[in-house]
Amino acid sequence: MSVVACFIIVWVGVRGALAYEHLTRVEASVSDVSAEFAADPSLAGPALENIATEARGAHELTSDGIWSLAERTPWLGPQLSAFRTIAASSDQLLTDALLPLAAVAQDTSLDDLRPSGGRFDTASLVELEPTAQRAADASGRAASAVQSLDRTPLINSVGSAVDRADALFTRSSAAIDALARATKLLPAMLGDDGPRSYLVLVQNNAEWRSLGGITGTAILLRTDGGVISLIDTRSATELSRGIRAPAAQLPDDVREIYGSRPARFFHNLTEIPDFSVDGPLAKEMYREQTGVDVDGVIAIDPVTLSYLLKATGPVALPDGESLTSSSAVSVLLNDVYQRYPEPAAQDAFFAGATGAVFSALLDGRGSATGLVTALARATEERRILLWSADPTQRALIDGTTLAGAIPTTDSDTARFGVYLNDGTGSKMSFYVRPIVTLTWGPCSAQDRQLTVTMTLTNTAPTDAATSLPKYVTGNGAFGTAPGAATVVSNIFLPEGWRLASATTTSGTGPTEGSFDGRDVLTFGSTLGPQATDTVVITVESDSGASEAEALITPTADASLPTAVQARCISSSSATLG
């Protein structure tokens, strides 16, 4: 071995060891710093400065000419290149994104964003907007650099480090991008440029629809100069009364799967798993029934309300009961049907409870940090959806989880949509537990296989037919025996992937259809108490995708994921030895 080669190895080895120490400290500190930044950006500056110094040191140690020369060598080169990319991206995320955000937030507290007397002060958002946009651009570039790294030639330890960095940068970039969009979107939505009106759909996850549940309650909000007013509350039953024809002509492929129900019954608006369709449909149905033309449509669910109650604390209901974070889901989605046999009384209770939570929120109860955390979790779980009639606002919403879009497959990631709809005509979805998993076949094969497995279990007690209220079981009104639950599952397959097989433990086969160019398999499962049905679908493709994701209907059970992921790790990946 030449003297030059020895020198390069020693040089890279020493600098690499020092850079590794810097990055280890960055990784160890980043969670605490992120939490501090989220809690109060104005106090996070010193901690961010320290961690940014560490990242800058790692970047400088891995960006000299000798390191660059070593990156051209076989086997070792890809490891060094990956290491340098992580160091450079860490420096960029902290120096060009988080530090400027912390600097501009020095004179701003999250409490400034909390409503007071029903009014939001949007001045701090407007001030933050240009810095937030530059930070979003910088964090996006940092995340893209790590995402684009080829894992195939990496040894296991380096590959694992890249995976951890990828997850960190992706989360950070998404959060900063959401902040940047919010600084542009919220001032206008809150009426800075004039009065706006919004229709809030409260989905009921006890009776599934693709994006969550039936629309049980519709709330009309008005904003003007930051002031939010609750104008009207109506039940879906009231808003569906008298509709004789579909409110809009649905495309043929939509009607093939869902019929005209979403355009004829307000309850069924979110049966179509695309909120860019559901939002305009809700706007039109509401206009026909009330004469009010809204500027946007928002969907939430009782699980979101439970998250908000963690921040606001308990609220008093019209009947004198206290609604808490831990009781909200059970009370609103199950207990109410035992207390109030009549649907009209149920609707009134549901509307009153929702209004009480909104009033607590608008009164400024709870910490701003708690509210931000609650809204962020609900948004990530796709429990908050948003459509705007304003094209500029829609452009800001598109590409985010708020848009409620059907998942799209790209060259890197194959994406399924697993959408669940109640077929019982009751509230038995509250008792059905869906478990979804993704599994790759051999990643070295020319035709890769990917399997999505969904197991549905009816957790209702064995005596559900008699122990549960008739309104919950449906009492056999739509052909399902009391105590049993019928689930209609629409599985959207990844674009460009071929169906290899589709089976169920119940022996029922799927109905095949298409939605906007995507193949859709529809299964019907009828589950007696404590019974299960498992759906297994395998698709194949010569795609080079190594990631997979399945989006799942958000249920009443907050412990269940609304998305699952799987990575295909090729056996050709480099190893030591």
Coordinates of C-alpha atoms in Angstrom, one line a residue:
M1 CA 0.0 0.0 0.0
S2 CA 1.4 3.4 -1.0
V3 CA 2.2 6.1 1.5
V4 CA -0.5 8.3 -0.1
A5 CA -3.1 5.6 0.4
C6 CA -2.1 5.2 4.0
F7 CA -2.2 8.9 4.6
I8 CA -5.7 9.1 3.1
I9 CA -7.0 6.3 5.3
V10 CA -5.6 7.8 8.4
W11 CA -6.9 11.3 7.5
V12 CA -10.4 10.1 6.7
G13 CA -10.4 7.7 9.7
V14 CA -9.5 10.5 12.2
R15 CA -11.8 13.1 10.8
G16 CA -14.5 10.5 10.4
A17 CA -14.2 9.5 14.1
L18 CA -14.4 13.1 15.2
A19 CA -17.4 13.8 12.9
Y20 CA -19.1 10.7 14.2
E21 CA -18.8 12.1 17.8
H22 CA -20.4 15.3 16.6
L23 CA -23.3 13.5 14.9
T24 CA -23.8 11.2 17.9
R25 CA -24.3 14.3 20.1
V26 CA -26.7 15.7 17.5
E27 CA -28.7 12.6 17.5
A28 CA -28.8 12.3 21.3
S29 CA -29.9 15.9 21.7
V30 CA -32.3 16.4 18.8
S31 CA -35.4 14.9 20.5
D32 CA -35.0 17.1 23.6
V33 CA -34.3 20.2 21.5
S34 CA -37.3 19.5 19.2
A35 CA -39.6 19.2 22.3
E36 CA -38.2 22.4 23.7
F37 CA -38.7 24.2 20.4
A38 CA -42.3 22.9 20.1
A39 CA -43.0 24.0 23.7
D40 CA -41.7 27.5 23.3
P41 CA -39.7 28.5 20.3
S42 CA -38.6 31.8 21.9
L43 CA -36.6 29.8 24.6
A44 CA -35.1 27.2 22.3
G45 CA -32.3 29.4 20.8
P46 CA -29.4 28.5 23.1
A47 CA -30.0 24.7 22.8
L48 CA -30.3 25.0 19.1
E49 CA -27.1 27.0 18.9
N50 CA -25.3 24.2 20.7
I51 CA -26.6 21.4 18.5
A52 CA -26.0 23.5 15.4
T53 CA -22.4 23.9 16.3
E54 CA -22.0 20.1 16.6
A55 CA -23.7 19.6 13.1
R56 CA -21.5 22.3 11.6
G57 CA -18.4 20.6 13.0
A58 CA -19.4 17.2 11.5
H59 CA -20.0 18.9 8.1
E60 CA -16.7 20.7 8.1
L61 CA -14.8 17.5 8.9
T62 CA -16.4 15.6 6.0
S63 CA -16.3 18.2 3.3
D64 CA -12.6 18.6 2.5
G65 CA -10.8 17.5 -0.8
I66 CA -9.2 14.4 0.7
W67 CA -12.6 13.1 1.9
S68 CA -14.1 13.8 -1.5
L69 CA -11.2 11.8 -3.1
A70 CA -11.8 8.9 -0.8
E71 CA -15.5 8.8 -1.8
R72 CA -14.4 7.7 -5.2
T73 CA -13.0 4.4 -3.9
P74 CA -15.0 1.1 -4.3
W75 CA -16.9 -0.2 -1.2
L76 CA -15.6 2.5 1.2
G77 CA -16.7 5.4 -1.0
P78 CA -20.5 4.9 -0.7
Q79 CA -20.1 4.7 3.1
L80 CA -18.2 7.9 3.2
S81 CA -20.6 9.6 0.9
A82 CA -23.6 8.6 3.0
F83 CA -21.8 9.9 6.1
R84 CA -21.0 13.2 4.5
T85 CA -24.6 13.6 3.3
I86 CA -26.0 13.1 6.8
A87 CA -23.6 15.6 8.2
A88 CA -24.3 18.2 5.5
S89 CA -28.1 17.7 5.8
S90 CA -27.9 18.1 9.6
D91 CA -26.0 21.3 9.2
Q92 CA -28.5 22.6 6.7
L93 CA -31.5 21.7 8.8
L94 CA -30.2 23.4 11.9
T95 CA -28.4 26.4 10.4
D96 CA -30.7 27.3 7.5
A97 CA -34.1 26.2 9.0
L98 CA -34.4 25.8 12.8
L99 CA -32.0 28.6 13.9
P100 CA -33.7 31.3 11.7
L101 CA -37.1 30.1 13.0
A102 CA -35.9 30.4 16.6
A103 CA -34.5 33.8 16.0
V104 CA -37.6 35.3 14.5
A105 CA -39.6 33.7 17.4
Q106 CA -37.6 35.4 20.1
D107 CA -40.3 38.0 20.6
T108 CA -43.1 35.6 20.0
S109 CA -44.8 33.1 22.3
L110 CA -47.1 30.3 21.3
D111 CA -49.6 31.7 23.7
D112 CA -49.9 34.7 21.3
L113 CA -51.6 32.2 18.9
R114 CA -54.1 31.0 21.4
P115 CA -57.6 32.5 21.0
S116 CA -58.9 35.0 23.5
G117 CA -62.6 35.7 23.7
G118 CA -63.1 33.9 20.4
R119 CA -60.5 35.9 18.6
F120 CA -57.1 34.8 17.1
D121 CA -54.3 37.4 16.7
T122 CA -52.8 36.5 13.4
A123 CA -50.1 39.2 13.4
S124 CA -47.4 36.8 14.6
L125 CA -48.2 34.3 11.9
V126 CA -47.9 37.0 9.2
E127 CA -44.5 38.1 10.7
L128 CA -43.3 34.5 10.7
E129 CA -44.3 33.6 7.1
P130 CA -41.2 34.6 5.1
T131 CA -38.8 33.0 7.5
A132 CA -41.0 29.8 7.7
Q133 CA -41.0 29.5 3.9
R134 CA -37.2 29.8 3.7
A135 CA -36.9 27.2 6.5
A136 CA -39.3 24.9 4.7
D137 CA -37.2 25.1 1.5
A138 CA -34.0 24.4 3.4
S139 CA -35.4 21.5 5.4
G140 CA -36.9 20.0 2.2
R141 CA -33.5 20.0 0.5
A142 CA -31.9 18.4 3.5
A143 CA -34.5 15.7 3.6
S144 CA -34.3 15.1 -0.1
A145 CA -30.5 14.6 0.0
V146 CA -30.8 11.8 2.6
Q147 CA -33.9 10.2 0.9
S148 CA -32.0 10.0 -2.4
L149 CA -29.1 7.9 -0.9
D150 CA -28.8 4.5 -2.4
R151 CA -28.9 2.0 0.5
T152 CA -27.8 -1.0 -1.6
P153 CA -24.0 -0.7 -1.2
L154 CA -24.1 0.4 2.4
I155 CA -23.0 -1.9 5.2
N156 CA -25.6 -2.6 7.8
S157 CA -24.5 -0.1 10.4
V158 CA -24.3 2.8 7.9
G159 CA -27.6 1.7 6.3
S160 CA -29.3 1.8 9.7
A161 CA -27.9 5.3 10.4
V162 CA -29.2 6.5 7.0
D163 CA -32.6 5.0 7.9
R164 CA -32.7 6.9 11.2
A165 CA -31.6 10.1 9.6
D166 CA -34.1 9.7 6.8
A167 CA -36.9 9.3 9.4
L168 CA -35.7 12.3 11.4
F169 CA -35.3 14.7 8.4
T170 CA -38.6 13.6 6.9
R171 CA -40.5 14.4 10.1
S172 CA -38.7 17.7 10.5
S173 CA -39.2 18.7 7.0
A174 CA -42.9 17.8 7.1
A175 CA -43.4 19.8 10.4
I176 CA -41.6 22.9 9.0
D177 CA -43.5 22.7 5.7
A178 CA -46.8 22.5 7.7
L179 CA -45.8 25.6 9.6
A180 CA -44.9 27.5 6.5
R181 CA -48.2 26.6 4.9
A182 CA -50.1 27.5 8.0
T183 CA -48.6 31.0 8.1
K184 CA -49.9 31.6 4.6
L185 CA -53.3 29.8 5.0
L186 CA -54.6 30.7 8.5
P187 CA -54.7 34.5 8.3
A188 CA -56.9 34.4 5.3
M189 CA -59.1 31.6 6.7
L190 CA -59.5 33.6 9.9
G191 CA -60.9 36.5 8.0
D192 CA -58.0 38.9 7.8
D193 CA -59.1 39.8 4.3
G194 CA -62.8 39.8 5.1
P195 CA -65.5 37.5 6.5
R196 CA -65.4 33.8 5.7
S197 CA -67.7 30.9 6.5
Y198 CA -66.8 27.3 7.0
L199 CA -68.8 24.1 7.4
V200 CA -67.4 21.7 10.0
L201 CA -68.4 18.0 9.5
V202 CA -68.2 16.0 12.7
Q203 CA -67.7 12.4 11.6
N204 CA -69.0 9.5 13.7
N205 CA -66.5 6.7 13.8
A206 CA -69.1 4.3 15.3
E207 CA -70.5 3.9 11.8
W208 CA -67.6 3.8 9.4
R209 CA -67.2 5.7 6.2
S210 CA -64.0 5.6 4.1
L211 CA -62.5 8.8 5.7
G212 CA -63.7 8.1 9.2
G213 CA -67.4 7.9 9.8
I214 CA -70.9 9.2 8.9
T215 CA -71.3 12.9 9.2
G216 CA -73.4 13.1 12.3
T217 CA -73.3 16.9 12.8
A218 CA -72.6 19.9 10.7
I219 CA -71.5 23.2 12.3
L220 CA -71.4 26.5 10.6
L221 CA -68.5 28.8 11.6
R222 CA -67.9 32.4 10.6
T223 CA -64.6 34.2 10.8
D224 CA -64.0 37.9 10.5
G225 CA -60.8 39.7 11.5
G226 CA -59.6 36.8 13.6
V227 CA -63.0 36.4 15.4
I228 CA -64.6 33.0 15.1
S229 CA -68.3 32.7 15.7
L230 CA -70.4 29.5 15.9
I231 CA -73.5 30.3 13.8
D232 CA -75.5 27.1 13.4
T233 CA -75.5 23.4 14.2
R234 CA -77.6 20.8 12.3
S235 CA -77.8 17.0 12.2
A236 CA -77.1 15.0 9.0
T237 CA -80.7 13.7 9.3
E238 CA -82.1 17.2 9.0
L239 CA -79.7 18.1 6.2
S240 CA -80.7 15.0 4.2
R241 CA -84.4 15.5 4.6
G242 CA -86.2 16.2 1.4
I243 CA -83.3 15.5 -1.0
R244 CA -84.9 13.9 -4.1
A245 CA -82.0 13.8 -6.5
P246 CA -78.2 13.7 -6.2
A247 CA -76.7 17.1 -5.4
A248 CA -74.1 16.6 -8.0
Q249 CA -73.4 14.2 -10.9
L250 CA -70.7 11.8 -9.7
P251 CA -68.2 10.3 -12.2
D252 CA -69.0 6.8 -13.5
D253 CA -66.2 5.1 -11.7
V254 CA -67.3 6.6 -8.4
R255 CA -70.9 5.5 -8.9
E256 CA -69.6 2.0 -9.8
I257 CA -68.2 1.6 -6.3
Y258 CA -70.3 3.9 -4.1
G259 CA -73.5 4.4 -6.1
S260 CA -75.1 7.8 -5.7
R261 CA -75.4 7.6 -1.9
P262 CA -72.7 10.2 -1.1
A263 CA -74.6 12.8 -3.2
R264 CA -78.0 12.0 -1.7
F265 CA -77.4 11.5 2.0
F266 CA -75.4 14.0 4.1
H267 CA -74.3 11.0 6.3
N268 CA -72.4 9.4 3.4
L269 CA -70.3 12.4 2.3
T270 CA -67.0 10.8 3.3
E271 CA -67.8 7.4 1.8
I272 CA -65.8 8.6 -1.2
P273 CA -62.1 8.5 0.1
D274 CA -61.1 11.7 -1.6
F275 CA -61.9 14.9 0.3
S276 CA -61.3 17.0 -2.8
V277 CA -64.6 15.4 -4.0
D278 CA -66.3 15.3 -0.6
G279 CA -65.7 19.0 0.2
P280 CA -67.4 20.5 -2.8
L281 CA -70.2 18.0 -2.5
A282 CA -70.8 19.0 1.1
K283 CA -70.7 22.7 0.1
E284 CA -73.3 22.1 -2.6
M285 CA -75.6 19.9 -0.4
Y286 CA -75.5 22.5 2.4
R287 CA -76.3 25.3 0.0
E288 CA -79.3 23.5 -1.4
Q289 CA -80.7 22.7 2.1
T290 CA -79.9 26.0 3.9
G291 CA -79.2 28.6 1.2
V292 CA -75.8 29.3 2.8
D293 CA -72.8 29.2 0.5
V294 CA -69.6 28.4 2.5
D295 CA -66.0 29.2 1.7
G296 CA -64.6 25.9 2.8
V297 CA -65.3 22.5 4.5
I298 CA -63.5 21.0 7.5
A299 CA -63.9 17.4 8.8
I300 CA -63.1 16.3 12.3
D301 CA -64.0 13.3 14.5
P302 CA -64.6 12.7 18.3
V303 CA -61.1 11.4 18.6
T304 CA -59.9 14.8 17.6
L305 CA -62.2 16.3 20.2
S306 CA -60.6 14.0 22.8
Y307 CA -57.1 15.3 21.9
L308 CA -58.3 18.9 22.2
L309 CA -59.8 18.1 25.6
K310 CA -56.3 17.1 26.8
A311 CA -55.4 20.7 26.3
T312 CA -58.6 22.5 27.4
G313 CA -59.5 20.2 30.3
P314 CA -63.0 18.9 30.9
V315 CA -66.0 20.7 29.6
A316 CA -69.6 20.8 30.9
L317 CA -72.3 19.3 28.7
P318 CA -75.8 20.6 28.4
D319 CA -77.1 17.7 30.7
G320 CA -74.6 18.7 33.4
E321 CA -72.1 15.9 32.8
S322 CA -68.4 16.6 32.5
L323 CA -66.8 15.5 29.2
T324 CA -63.1 14.6 29.6
S325 CA -60.4 13.5 27.2
S326 CA -60.5 9.9 28.4
S327 CA -64.4 9.7 28.3
A328 CA -65.1 11.6 25.1
V329 CA -64.8 8.8 22.6
S330 CA -66.8 6.3 24.6
V331 CA -69.5 8.8 25.6
L332 CA -70.0 10.2 22.1
L333 CA -69.7 7.0 20.1
N334 CA -71.2 4.4 22.3
D335 CA -72.7 5.5 25.7
V336 CA -75.0 8.1 24.1
Y337 CA -77.0 5.3 22.4
Q338 CA -77.8 3.6 25.7
R339 CA -78.8 6.9 27.3
Y340 CA -81.0 8.3 24.5
P341 CA -83.0 5.7 22.5
E342 CA -84.4 8.4 20.2
P343 CA -82.2 9.6 17.3
A344 CA -83.2 13.2 17.7
A345 CA -82.0 13.2 21.3
Q346 CA -78.8 11.5 20.2
D347 CA -78.2 14.2 17.6
A348 CA -78.9 17.0 20.1
F349 CA -76.5 15.5 22.6
F350 CA -73.8 15.0 20.0
A351 CA -74.2 18.6 18.8
G352 CA -74.2 20.0 22.3
A353 CA -71.0 18.1 23.2
T354 CA -69.2 19.2 20.1
G355 CA -70.3 22.8 20.7
A356 CA -69.0 22.7 24.2
V357 CA -65.6 21.6 23.1
F358 CA -65.5 24.4 20.4
S359 CA -66.6 27.0 23.0
A360 CA -63.8 25.9 25.4
L361 CA -61.3 26.1 22.5
L362 CA -62.4 29.6 21.4
D363 CA -62.4 30.9 24.9
G364 CA -58.7 30.2 25.0
R365 CA -58.8 27.4 27.6
G366 CA -55.6 25.3 27.9
S367 CA -52.1 25.9 26.8
A368 CA -51.1 26.8 23.3
T369 CA -48.6 24.0 23.3
G370 CA -51.2 21.5 24.2
L371 CA -53.5 22.7 21.5
V372 CA -50.8 22.6 18.9
T373 CA -49.8 19.1 19.9
A374 CA -53.5 18.0 19.8
L375 CA -54.1 19.4 16.3
A376 CA -50.7 18.1 15.0
R377 CA -51.5 14.6 16.2
A378 CA -55.1 14.7 14.7
T379 CA -53.8 16.0 11.4
E380 CA -51.1 13.4 11.2
E381 CA -53.7 10.7 11.7
R382 CA -55.9 12.2 9.0
R383 CA -58.7 13.0 11.5
I384 CA -58.7 16.6 10.4
L385 CA -59.4 17.3 6.7
L386 CA -59.8 20.6 4.8
W387 CA -61.1 21.7 1.5
S388 CA -61.3 25.4 0.4
A389 CA -63.2 26.9 -2.4
D390 CA -60.3 29.3 -2.9
P391 CA -57.9 27.9 -5.5
T392 CA -54.9 29.6 -3.8
Q393 CA -55.8 28.0 -0.5
R394 CA -56.3 24.6 -2.2
A395 CA -52.8 24.8 -3.6
L396 CA -51.5 25.2 0.0
I397 CA -53.5 22.3 1.2
D398 CA -52.7 19.9 -1.7
G399 CA -49.9 17.4 -0.9
T400 CA -50.6 17.5 2.8
T401 CA -52.6 15.1 5.0
L402 CA -55.2 17.8 5.4
A403 CA -56.2 17.2 1.8
G404 CA -57.5 13.7 2.4
A405 CA -56.3 12.5 -0.9
I406 CA -56.2 8.9 -2.2
P407 CA -52.6 7.6 -1.8
T408 CA -50.4 7.8 -4.9
T409 CA -47.7 5.4 -5.8
D410 CA -44.3 6.7 -7.0
S411 CA -41.0 5.1 -8.0
D412 CA -39.9 4.8 -4.4
T413 CA -43.1 3.9 -2.6
A414 CA -46.1 1.6 -3.3
R415 CA -49.2 2.8 -1.6
F416 CA -52.5 1.1 -0.7
G417 CA -55.7 2.6 0.5
V418 CA -57.6 0.5 3.0
Y419 CA -61.0 2.1 3.4
L420 CA -63.7 0.7 5.6
N421 CA -67.5 1.3 5.4
D422 CA -70.3 0.1 7.7
G423 CA -72.7 -2.2 6.0
T424 CA -74.8 -3.0 9.0
G425 CA -76.8 0.3 9.1
S426 CA -75.9 0.7 12.7
K427 CA -73.2 1.7 15.2
M428 CA -71.4 -1.7 15.3
S429 CA -68.2 -0.2 13.8
F430 CA -67.3 0.9 17.3
Y431 CA -66.7 -2.8 18.2
V432 CA -64.8 -3.8 15.0
R433 CA -61.0 -3.8 15.3
P434 CA -59.0 -3.7 12.0
I435 CA -55.4 -4.8 12.1
V436 CA -53.4 -4.1 8.8
T437 CA -49.9 -5.3 8.0
L438 CA -47.6 -5.0 5.0
T439 CA -45.1 -7.7 3.9
W440 CA -42.6 -7.8 1.1
G441 CA -41.6 -10.9 -0.8
P442 CA -38.0 -11.4 -1.8
C443 CA -36.5 -8.1 -2.7
S444 CA -33.9 -9.5 -5.0
A445 CA -36.5 -11.0 -7.3
Q446 CA -37.1 -9.3 -10.7
D447 CA -40.8 -9.2 -10.0
R448 CA -41.3 -7.9 -6.4
Q449 CA -44.3 -9.0 -4.5
L450 CA -46.1 -7.0 -1.8
T451 CA -48.8 -8.3 0.5
V452 CA -51.4 -6.4 2.5
T453 CA -53.2 -8.3 5.2
M454 CA -56.2 -7.0 7.1
T455 CA -57.8 -8.9 10.0
L456 CA -61.2 -7.6 11.1
T457 CA -62.5 -8.7 14.6
N458 CA -65.9 -8.1 16.0
T459 CA -65.1 -7.5 19.7
A460 CA -68.7 -7.2 20.8
P461 CA -69.8 -9.4 23.6
T462 CA -71.3 -12.8 22.7
D463 CA -74.7 -11.6 23.9
A464 CA -74.5 -8.4 21.9
A465 CA -77.8 -9.2 20.2
T466 CA -79.6 -8.6 23.5
S467 CA -77.2 -6.6 25.7
L468 CA -76.6 -3.8 23.2
P469 CA -79.2 -1.2 22.3
K470 CA -81.2 -1.9 19.1
Y471 CA -80.0 1.4 17.6
V472 CA -76.4 0.1 18.0
T473 CA -77.0 -3.4 16.5
G474 CA -79.3 -2.2 13.8
N475 CA -81.8 -4.9 14.9
G476 CA -81.5 -6.7 11.6
A477 CA -83.1 -3.8 9.7
F478 CA -80.6 -4.0 6.8
G479 CA -80.1 -7.8 6.7
T480 CA -77.4 -8.2 9.3
A481 CA -78.3 -10.2 12.4
P482 CA -78.3 -8.3 15.7
G483 CA -74.9 -8.4 17.3
A484 CA -73.1 -9.1 14.0
A485 CA -71.2 -6.4 12.0
T486 CA -71.0 -6.1 8.3
V487 CA -68.0 -4.3 6.9
V488 CA -67.5 -3.3 3.3
S489 CA -63.8 -2.9 2.6
N490 CA -62.5 -1.0 -0.5
I491 CA -58.8 -1.8 -1.0
F492 CA -57.1 0.6 -3.5
L493 CA -54.1 -1.1 -5.1
P494 CA -50.9 0.7 -5.9
E495 CA -50.9 2.1 -9.5
G496 CA -48.7 0.0 -11.8
W497 CA -48.9 -3.1 -9.6
R498 CA -50.6 -6.3 -10.8
L499 CA -53.0 -8.3 -8.7
A500 CA -51.4 -11.7 -8.0
S501 CA -54.0 -13.1 -5.5
A502 CA -56.8 -12.0 -3.2
T503 CA -58.3 -14.3 -0.5
T504 CA -60.4 -14.2 2.6
T505 CA -60.8 -16.6 5.5
S506 CA -64.6 -16.4 5.0
G507 CA -64.2 -17.6 1.4
T508 CA -65.8 -14.6 -0.2
G509 CA -64.2 -13.1 -3.2
P510 CA -63.8 -9.5 -4.2
T511 CA -65.7 -7.3 -6.6
E512 CA -63.2 -5.5 -8.9
G513 CA -63.6 -1.9 -10.0
S514 CA -61.6 1.2 -10.7
F515 CA -61.4 4.7 -9.3
D516 CA -59.6 7.4 -11.1
G517 CA -57.3 4.9 -12.8
R518 CA -56.7 2.8 -9.6
D519 CA -57.7 -0.8 -9.3
V520 CA -60.1 -1.3 -6.4
L521 CA -61.1 -4.6 -4.7
T522 CA -64.3 -4.5 -2.6
F523 CA -64.9 -7.2 0.0
G524 CA -67.9 -7.8 2.2
S525 CA -67.3 -9.3 5.7
T526 CA -70.1 -10.2 8.1
L527 CA -68.8 -10.9 11.6
G528 CA -70.7 -12.4 14.5
P529 CA -69.7 -11.4 18.0
Q530 CA -66.0 -12.4 18.6
A531 CA -65.6 -13.6 15.0
T532 CA -62.8 -12.6 12.6
D533 CA -62.3 -12.4 8.9
T534 CA -58.9 -11.9 7.3
V535 CA -58.3 -10.4 3.8
V536 CA -55.0 -11.1 2.1
I537 CA -54.0 -9.3 -1.1
T538 CA -50.8 -9.8 -3.0
V539 CA -49.6 -7.6 -5.8
E540 CA -46.5 -7.7 -7.9
S541 CA -44.4 -5.4 -10.1
D542 CA -41.0 -5.0 -11.7
S543 CA -40.9 -1.6 -9.9
G544 CA -37.8 -0.7 -8.1
A545 CA -39.8 0.6 -5.1
S546 CA -38.4 -0.3 -1.8
E547 CA -41.0 1.3 0.5
A548 CA -44.6 0.5 1.0
E549 CA -47.4 2.2 2.8
A550 CA -51.1 1.6 3.5
L551 CA -53.5 4.4 4.6
I552 CA -56.3 3.1 6.8
T553 CA -59.7 4.5 7.7
P554 CA -59.3 6.3 11.1
T555 CA -61.4 4.5 13.7
A556 CA -62.6 5.3 17.2
D557 CA -59.6 3.4 18.6
A558 CA -56.8 6.0 18.9
S559 CA -54.3 3.2 19.6
L560 CA -54.6 1.8 16.1
P561 CA -52.4 3.3 13.4
T562 CA -54.0 5.1 10.5
A563 CA -51.0 4.2 8.3
V564 CA -48.6 1.3 8.3
Q565 CA -45.2 1.1 6.4
A566 CA -42.8 -1.6 5.4
R567 CA -39.3 -1.5 3.8
C568 CA -37.9 -4.0 1.3
I569 CA -34.3 -4.6 2.2
S570 CA -32.4 -6.3 -0.6
S571 CA -30.2 -9.3 0.2
S572 CA -27.6 -7.7 -2.0
S573 CA -26.9 -5.0 0.5
A574 CA -23.3 -4.8 1.5
T575 CA -22.1 -6.5 4.7
L576 CA -18.9 -6.5 6.7
G577 CA -16.5 -9.4 6.3

